Amino acid sequence: MKTLNGSRFVAMGLALAISASACGSDAPTASGTSDTTTTDSASDSSGEGGASFDGVNLTLVTHESFVVSDGIFDQFTADTGITVEVLAAGDAGEVVSRAVLTAGQPEGDVMFGIDNTFLQRGLDANLFVPHESALLADVPDELELDPEYRVTPIDVSDVCVNYWIDSVGTPPQTLADLAKPEYASSFVTENPESSSPGFAFLLATIATFGEDGWESFWQEMVDNDVAITSGWTEAYYGEFIAGGGDRALVTSYASSPPAEVIFADPPVDVAPTGVLADSCFRQVEFAGILDGTPHPEAAAALIDFMLSPTFQADVPLNMFVYPANDTVELPAEFLEFGPLSESPITMTPAEIEAGRLGWTERWTEIVLS
């Protein structure tokens, strides 16, 4: 995560800094009229020696920072006959909003990148048809947030407070610690109305302090001179010490310390940043078959491939998220410097969607007014 020699990590940051800009509008609903339900797919549809769909071209609709290795789909195409075209349709909020507007007549066949903070909106709009992948046997149950299998978990990450080790005498141990005088003018976070990690951090504070306490916490943060930026890049590469700023605490990711090691120039053996474990909010990204696709079975095969070890092993060092398939070995730097939280903060997609507008409006009143 260095400012120099860190172009790949900039891409990671943008991929993860999914905007919450579309959170203010009520999404229309769709009837979901096409008869394209798929269930209990055979394991041979994974694209690793499976069924043939010669001549089928699938469009994978995703956010603009979807990053995979060149040629990642080549073997899938060789095995199935399916070619894959990637359509980047803005940030995650824009992708979901566009899909809602075109529900039943989608721009593509499969969507990737809808996460748990937008999931309920997509489910309420009937964007997806069910598909229960056989490879879900290798995915932890807690990542399977839709019991009807309309979406499949592909990756997971934790949004956490990071700190610059050499500039923090005693690291904070809890979220409440951030409001203590010793951390005055030290913390920068992102606006939850324009930033995915900023919104995740807001959710973490609401889940931690409850409806009766989160507003008081944020007023204490204002009094402690919290800095607010529009997005992750501005926070990490602007205000935070890693980018030359003077703030020693920042809202970022559990994968940020591993990235600091991987992209360090000159090389380092120890990450210069640490993670406040008490602050970590769990994010899960999903893929789903879009209702209205003329190729539901081929779309199911693509989702199975995205959950296969071949694709899953490509995820960490390209998007700096963690594979949902827990049989896949993580890079050594992730294991040593960036393990996922054992007790992440969570909130149901329904709770998030119900509270989103009111929470962000109240946050704006407290913090920015």
Coordinates of C-alpha atoms in Angstrom, one line a residue:
M1 CA 0.0 0.0 0.0
K2 CA 2.9 2.3 -0.7
T3 CA 2.4 5.5 -2.6
L4 CA 5.4 4.5 -4.7
N5 CA 5.4 1.3 -6.7
G6 CA 1.9 0.5 -5.6
S7 CA -0.2 0.8 -8.8
R8 CA -1.6 -2.7 -8.5
F9 CA -2.7 -1.9 -4.9
V10 CA -4.3 1.3 -6.1
A11 CA -6.5 -0.9 -8.3
M12 CA -7.2 -3.0 -5.3
G13 CA -8.2 0.0 -3.2
L14 CA -10.5 1.2 -5.9
A15 CA -12.0 -2.3 -6.3
L16 CA -12.7 -2.4 -2.6
A17 CA -13.8 1.2 -2.1
I18 CA -17.2 0.5 -3.6
S19 CA -19.3 3.5 -3.6
A20 CA -22.5 3.8 -1.5
S21 CA -23.7 6.7 -3.7
A22 CA -26.8 5.0 -4.8
C23 CA -28.1 4.4 -1.3
G24 CA -30.5 7.2 -1.2
S25 CA -33.1 6.1 -3.7
D26 CA -35.9 3.6 -3.3
A27 CA -35.5 0.8 -5.8
P28 CA -38.5 -0.3 -7.9
T29 CA -39.4 -4.0 -7.8
A30 CA -39.6 -6.5 -10.7
S31 CA -41.8 -9.5 -11.1
G32 CA -39.1 -11.9 -12.1
T33 CA -41.1 -13.4 -15.0
S34 CA -38.5 -15.5 -16.8
D35 CA -38.5 -19.2 -16.1
T36 CA -34.8 -19.6 -15.6
T37 CA -34.4 -21.3 -12.2
T38 CA -31.4 -23.5 -11.8
T39 CA -30.8 -25.7 -8.8
D40 CA -28.4 -28.3 -7.6
S41 CA -25.9 -28.0 -10.4
A42 CA -23.6 -30.9 -11.0
S43 CA -20.0 -30.4 -10.0
D44 CA -19.0 -30.9 -13.6
S45 CA -20.4 -27.5 -14.6
S46 CA -17.5 -25.8 -12.8
G47 CA -15.6 -25.3 -16.0
E48 CA -13.0 -27.8 -15.0
G49 CA -13.8 -30.7 -17.2
G50 CA -17.6 -30.1 -17.4
A51 CA -20.6 -29.7 -19.7
S52 CA -20.2 -28.2 -23.2
F53 CA -22.0 -25.0 -24.3
D54 CA -20.2 -24.4 -27.6
G55 CA -20.9 -20.9 -29.0
V56 CA -22.5 -19.4 -25.9
N57 CA -21.2 -15.9 -25.0
L58 CA -21.9 -14.7 -21.5
T59 CA -21.7 -11.1 -20.3
L60 CA -20.5 -10.8 -16.7
V61 CA -21.7 -7.5 -15.3
T62 CA -19.5 -6.2 -12.5
H63 CA -18.1 -3.1 -10.9
E64 CA -15.5 -1.0 -12.6
S65 CA -12.6 -2.3 -10.5
F66 CA -13.1 -6.0 -11.1
V67 CA -9.5 -7.2 -11.5
V68 CA -8.4 -10.7 -12.5
S69 CA -5.4 -12.2 -14.2
D70 CA -5.1 -12.1 -17.9
G71 CA -6.5 -15.3 -19.4
I72 CA -8.3 -16.4 -16.2
F73 CA -11.3 -17.5 -18.2
D74 CA -9.3 -19.3 -21.0
Q75 CA -9.5 -22.8 -19.4
F76 CA -13.2 -22.3 -18.6
T77 CA -13.8 -21.5 -22.3
A78 CA -11.7 -24.5 -23.4
D79 CA -13.6 -26.8 -21.1
T80 CA -17.2 -25.5 -21.7
G81 CA -17.2 -23.6 -25.0
I82 CA -18.5 -20.5 -23.2
T83 CA -16.8 -17.2 -23.8
V84 CA -17.0 -14.5 -21.2
E85 CA -17.2 -10.8 -21.8
V86 CA -16.8 -8.5 -18.8
L87 CA -19.1 -5.4 -18.6
A88 CA -17.9 -2.9 -16.0
A89 CA -20.9 -0.8 -15.1
G90 CA -19.7 1.7 -12.5
D91 CA -19.2 1.2 -8.8
A92 CA -21.2 -1.5 -6.9
G93 CA -24.0 0.9 -6.1
E94 CA -24.4 1.9 -9.7
V95 CA -24.2 -1.8 -10.9
V96 CA -27.1 -2.7 -8.6
S97 CA -29.2 0.4 -9.5
R98 CA -28.7 -0.3 -13.2
A99 CA -29.7 -3.9 -12.7
V100 CA -32.9 -2.8 -10.8
L101 CA -33.9 -0.5 -13.7
T102 CA -33.4 -3.3 -16.2
A103 CA -34.8 -6.1 -14.1
G104 CA -36.2 -8.9 -16.3
Q105 CA -34.3 -7.6 -19.3
P106 CA -30.7 -7.5 -17.9
E107 CA -27.6 -6.0 -19.5
G108 CA -25.9 -9.3 -19.0
D109 CA -26.2 -12.9 -17.8
V110 CA -24.3 -12.9 -14.5
M111 CA -23.7 -10.1 -11.9
F112 CA -20.6 -10.1 -9.7
G113 CA -19.9 -7.5 -7.0
I114 CA -23.2 -7.0 -5.2
D115 CA -22.2 -7.2 -1.5
N116 CA -24.1 -7.6 1.7
T117 CA -24.6 -3.9 2.1
F118 CA -26.6 -3.8 -1.2
L119 CA -27.9 -7.4 -1.2
Q120 CA -31.3 -6.8 0.2
R121 CA -32.0 -4.2 -2.5
G122 CA -31.1 -6.7 -5.2
L123 CA -33.2 -9.5 -3.7
D124 CA -36.2 -7.2 -3.2
A125 CA -36.0 -6.3 -6.9
N126 CA -36.0 -10.0 -7.9
L127 CA -32.8 -9.6 -9.9
F128 CA -31.6 -13.2 -9.6
V129 CA -32.8 -16.7 -10.1
P130 CA -31.8 -19.5 -7.7
H131 CA -28.7 -21.6 -8.3
E132 CA -27.3 -23.9 -5.6
S133 CA -23.7 -24.7 -6.6
A134 CA -22.2 -28.0 -5.5
L135 CA -19.1 -26.1 -4.5
L136 CA -20.9 -24.3 -1.7
A137 CA -19.8 -27.4 0.3
D138 CA -16.4 -25.6 0.5
V139 CA -17.9 -22.3 1.6
P140 CA -18.5 -21.4 5.3
D141 CA -22.2 -21.4 6.1
E142 CA -22.0 -17.9 7.6
L143 CA -21.2 -16.4 4.1
E144 CA -24.3 -17.9 2.6
L145 CA -26.7 -15.0 3.4
D146 CA -29.5 -16.0 1.0
P147 CA -31.2 -19.3 2.0
E148 CA -32.8 -19.4 -1.5
Y149 CA -29.4 -19.5 -3.2
R150 CA -30.2 -16.5 -5.5
V151 CA -26.7 -15.3 -5.0
T152 CA -23.4 -17.2 -4.4
P153 CA -20.6 -15.9 -2.1
I154 CA -17.4 -15.3 -4.1
D155 CA -15.1 -13.4 -1.8
V156 CA -15.0 -11.9 1.7
S157 CA -13.2 -9.0 3.3
D158 CA -13.1 -7.1 6.6
V159 CA -13.3 -3.3 6.8
C160 CA -11.1 -2.3 9.8
V161 CA -9.4 0.6 11.4
N162 CA -5.7 0.4 10.5
Y163 CA -2.9 2.2 12.4
W164 CA 0.7 3.2 11.6
I165 CA 2.6 1.2 14.2
D166 CA 5.5 3.6 14.7
S167 CA 3.2 6.6 15.2
V168 CA 0.8 5.1 17.7
G169 CA 2.3 4.5 21.2
T170 CA -0.5 2.3 22.5
P171 CA -2.8 1.2 19.8
P172 CA -6.6 1.5 20.5
Q173 CA -8.2 -1.7 21.6
T174 CA -11.9 -0.9 21.1
L175 CA -13.9 1.4 18.9
A176 CA -14.7 3.6 21.9
D177 CA -11.0 4.2 22.4
L178 CA -10.9 6.2 19.2
A179 CA -12.7 9.0 21.0
K180 CA -10.0 9.3 23.7
P181 CA -7.9 12.4 23.9
E182 CA -4.7 10.5 23.0
Y183 CA -6.1 9.9 19.6
A184 CA -7.2 13.4 18.9
S185 CA -6.6 14.6 15.3
S186 CA -5.3 11.1 14.5
F187 CA -8.2 9.3 12.8
V188 CA -9.4 9.7 9.2
T189 CA -12.4 7.8 7.8
E190 CA -14.5 8.1 4.7
N191 CA -18.0 9.6 4.1
P192 CA -20.5 6.7 4.3
E193 CA -22.6 8.3 1.6
S194 CA -19.8 8.1 -1.0
S195 CA -17.6 5.3 0.2
S196 CA -18.1 1.6 0.8
P197 CA -15.5 1.3 3.6
G198 CA -16.9 4.5 5.1
F199 CA -20.4 3.0 5.1
A200 CA -19.1 -0.2 6.6
F201 CA -17.4 1.7 9.4
L202 CA -20.6 3.5 10.1
L203 CA -22.4 0.2 10.3
A204 CA -19.7 -1.1 12.7
T205 CA -20.4 1.8 15.0
I206 CA -24.1 1.4 14.9
A207 CA -23.9 -2.4 15.6
T208 CA -21.4 -1.8 18.4
F209 CA -23.0 1.2 20.2
G210 CA -26.7 0.5 19.3
E211 CA -29.4 3.0 18.3
D212 CA -29.0 4.7 21.7
G213 CA -25.2 5.2 21.5
W214 CA -23.9 5.5 18.0
E215 CA -24.8 9.2 17.6
S216 CA -23.0 10.1 20.8
F217 CA -19.9 8.2 19.7
W218 CA -19.8 10.2 16.5
Q219 CA -20.3 13.5 18.3
E220 CA -17.3 12.5 20.4
M221 CA -15.4 11.8 17.3
V222 CA -16.2 15.2 15.9
D223 CA -15.0 16.7 19.2
N224 CA -11.8 14.7 18.8
D225 CA -11.2 16.2 15.3
V226 CA -11.9 13.2 13.1
A227 CA -11.1 13.9 9.4
I228 CA -13.6 12.9 6.7
T229 CA -12.7 12.2 3.0
S230 CA -14.9 11.3 0.1
G231 CA -13.3 7.9 -0.5
W232 CA -10.6 5.3 0.4
T233 CA -7.9 6.7 -1.8
E234 CA -8.2 10.2 -0.4
A235 CA -8.0 8.8 3.1
Y236 CA -5.2 6.3 2.8
Y237 CA -3.1 8.1 0.2
G238 CA -3.9 11.5 1.4
E239 CA -4.5 12.0 5.1
F240 CA -3.0 8.7 6.4
I241 CA 0.8 8.5 7.1
A242 CA 1.2 5.8 4.3
G243 CA 0.5 8.5 1.7
G244 CA 2.4 11.3 3.3
G245 CA -0.3 12.6 5.6
D246 CA -0.2 13.1 9.3
R247 CA -3.1 10.9 10.5
A248 CA -2.0 7.6 12.2
L249 CA -5.4 5.9 12.1
V250 CA -7.5 5.2 9.0
T251 CA -10.5 3.1 7.9
S252 CA -9.1 0.5 5.5
Y253 CA -9.1 -3.3 5.3
A254 CA -7.7 -6.4 7.0
S255 CA -5.7 -6.9 3.8
S256 CA -4.0 -3.6 4.0
P257 CA -1.0 -4.8 6.1
P258 CA -0.3 -7.7 3.7
A259 CA -0.4 -5.2 0.8
E260 CA 2.1 -3.0 2.6
V261 CA 4.5 -5.9 2.7
I262 CA 3.8 -7.1 -0.8
F263 CA 4.3 -3.7 -2.5
A264 CA 7.0 -2.3 -0.2
D265 CA 9.9 -0.7 -2.0
P266 CA 12.5 -1.4 -0.6
P267 CA 11.2 -4.8 0.7
V268 CA 10.2 -5.2 4.3
D269 CA 9.7 -8.2 6.5
V270 CA 7.2 -6.7 8.9
A271 CA 4.0 -4.8 8.1
P272 CA 4.2 -1.1 9.2
T273 CA 0.5 -1.1 9.9
G274 CA -1.7 -3.0 12.3
V275 CA -5.4 -3.6 12.6
L276 CA -7.9 -2.8 15.4
A277 CA -9.6 -6.2 15.5
D278 CA -12.6 -4.8 17.5
S279 CA -13.5 -2.6 14.6
C280 CA -13.7 -5.1 11.7
F281 CA -17.0 -5.2 9.7
R282 CA -17.5 -8.2 7.5
Q283 CA -18.2 -7.6 3.8
V284 CA -19.1 -10.4 1.4
E285 CA -19.3 -10.1 -2.4
F286 CA -21.7 -12.3 -4.4
A287 CA -22.4 -13.5 -7.9
G288 CA -25.9 -14.3 -9.2
I289 CA -27.6 -15.4 -12.4
L290 CA -29.6 -12.4 -13.7
D291 CA -33.3 -13.1 -14.2
G292 CA -34.0 -12.9 -17.9
T293 CA -30.8 -14.4 -19.2
P294 CA -31.3 -16.7 -22.2
H295 CA -28.5 -18.9 -21.0
P296 CA -29.2 -19.8 -17.3
E297 CA -27.4 -23.2 -17.4
A298 CA -24.3 -21.6 -18.9
A299 CA -24.5 -18.8 -16.4
A300 CA -24.6 -21.4 -13.6
A301 CA -21.5 -23.0 -15.0
L302 CA -19.7 -19.6 -14.9
I303 CA -20.7 -19.0 -11.2
D304 CA -19.4 -22.5 -10.4
F305 CA -16.1 -21.7 -12.1
M306 CA -15.9 -18.5 -10.1
L307 CA -16.2 -20.6 -6.9
S308 CA -13.7 -23.1 -8.1
P309 CA -10.1 -23.2 -6.8
T310 CA -8.7 -21.9 -10.1
F311 CA -10.6 -18.6 -9.9
Q312 CA -10.6 -18.4 -6.1
A313 CA -6.8 -18.6 -6.0
D314 CA -6.6 -15.6 -8.3
V315 CA -8.7 -13.4 -6.0
P316 CA -6.3 -12.4 -3.2
L317 CA -3.4 -10.9 -5.1
N318 CA -5.6 -9.1 -7.7
M319 CA -8.5 -7.7 -5.6
F320 CA -6.9 -8.1 -2.2
V321 CA -10.0 -9.9 -0.8
Y322 CA -10.2 -13.4 0.6
P323 CA -11.6 -16.3 -1.3
A324 CA -15.0 -17.6 -0.2
N325 CA -13.8 -21.2 -0.9
D326 CA -11.9 -22.1 2.2
T327 CA -10.1 -24.9 0.6
V328 CA -7.9 -22.4 -1.2
E329 CA -4.6 -21.6 0.3
L330 CA -3.9 -17.9 1.1
P331 CA -0.7 -16.1 0.2
A332 CA 1.8 -16.2 3.0
E333 CA 1.5 -12.5 3.6
F334 CA -2.2 -12.7 4.2
L335 CA -1.7 -15.5 6.7
E336 CA 1.0 -13.6 8.6
F337 CA -0.1 -10.0 8.5
G338 CA -3.8 -10.0 7.5
P339 CA -6.0 -12.8 8.9
L340 CA -9.7 -12.1 8.8
S341 CA -11.3 -11.3 12.1
E342 CA -12.5 -14.3 14.2
S343 CA -15.4 -12.2 15.5
P344 CA -16.3 -9.7 12.8
I345 CA -19.1 -7.2 13.3
T346 CA -22.1 -8.1 11.1
M347 CA -25.5 -6.9 10.3
T348 CA -28.2 -8.6 8.2
P349 CA -28.8 -7.3 4.7
A350 CA -32.4 -6.5 5.7
E351 CA -31.3 -4.4 8.7
I352 CA -28.8 -2.5 6.5
E353 CA -31.4 -1.7 3.8
A354 CA -34.0 -0.6 6.3
G355 CA -31.7 1.7 8.2
R356 CA -29.4 3.0 5.4
L357 CA -31.0 6.3 4.5
G358 CA -31.9 7.4 8.0
W359 CA -28.4 6.5 9.3
T360 CA -26.5 8.3 6.6
E361 CA -28.7 11.4 6.9
R362 CA -28.3 11.5 10.7
W363 CA -24.5 10.9 10.3
T364 CA -24.3 13.9 7.9
E365 CA -26.2 16.1 10.4
I366 CA -23.8 15.2 13.2
V367 CA -20.5 15.1 11.4
L368 CA -20.7 17.5 8.5
S369 CA -23.1 20.2 9.6

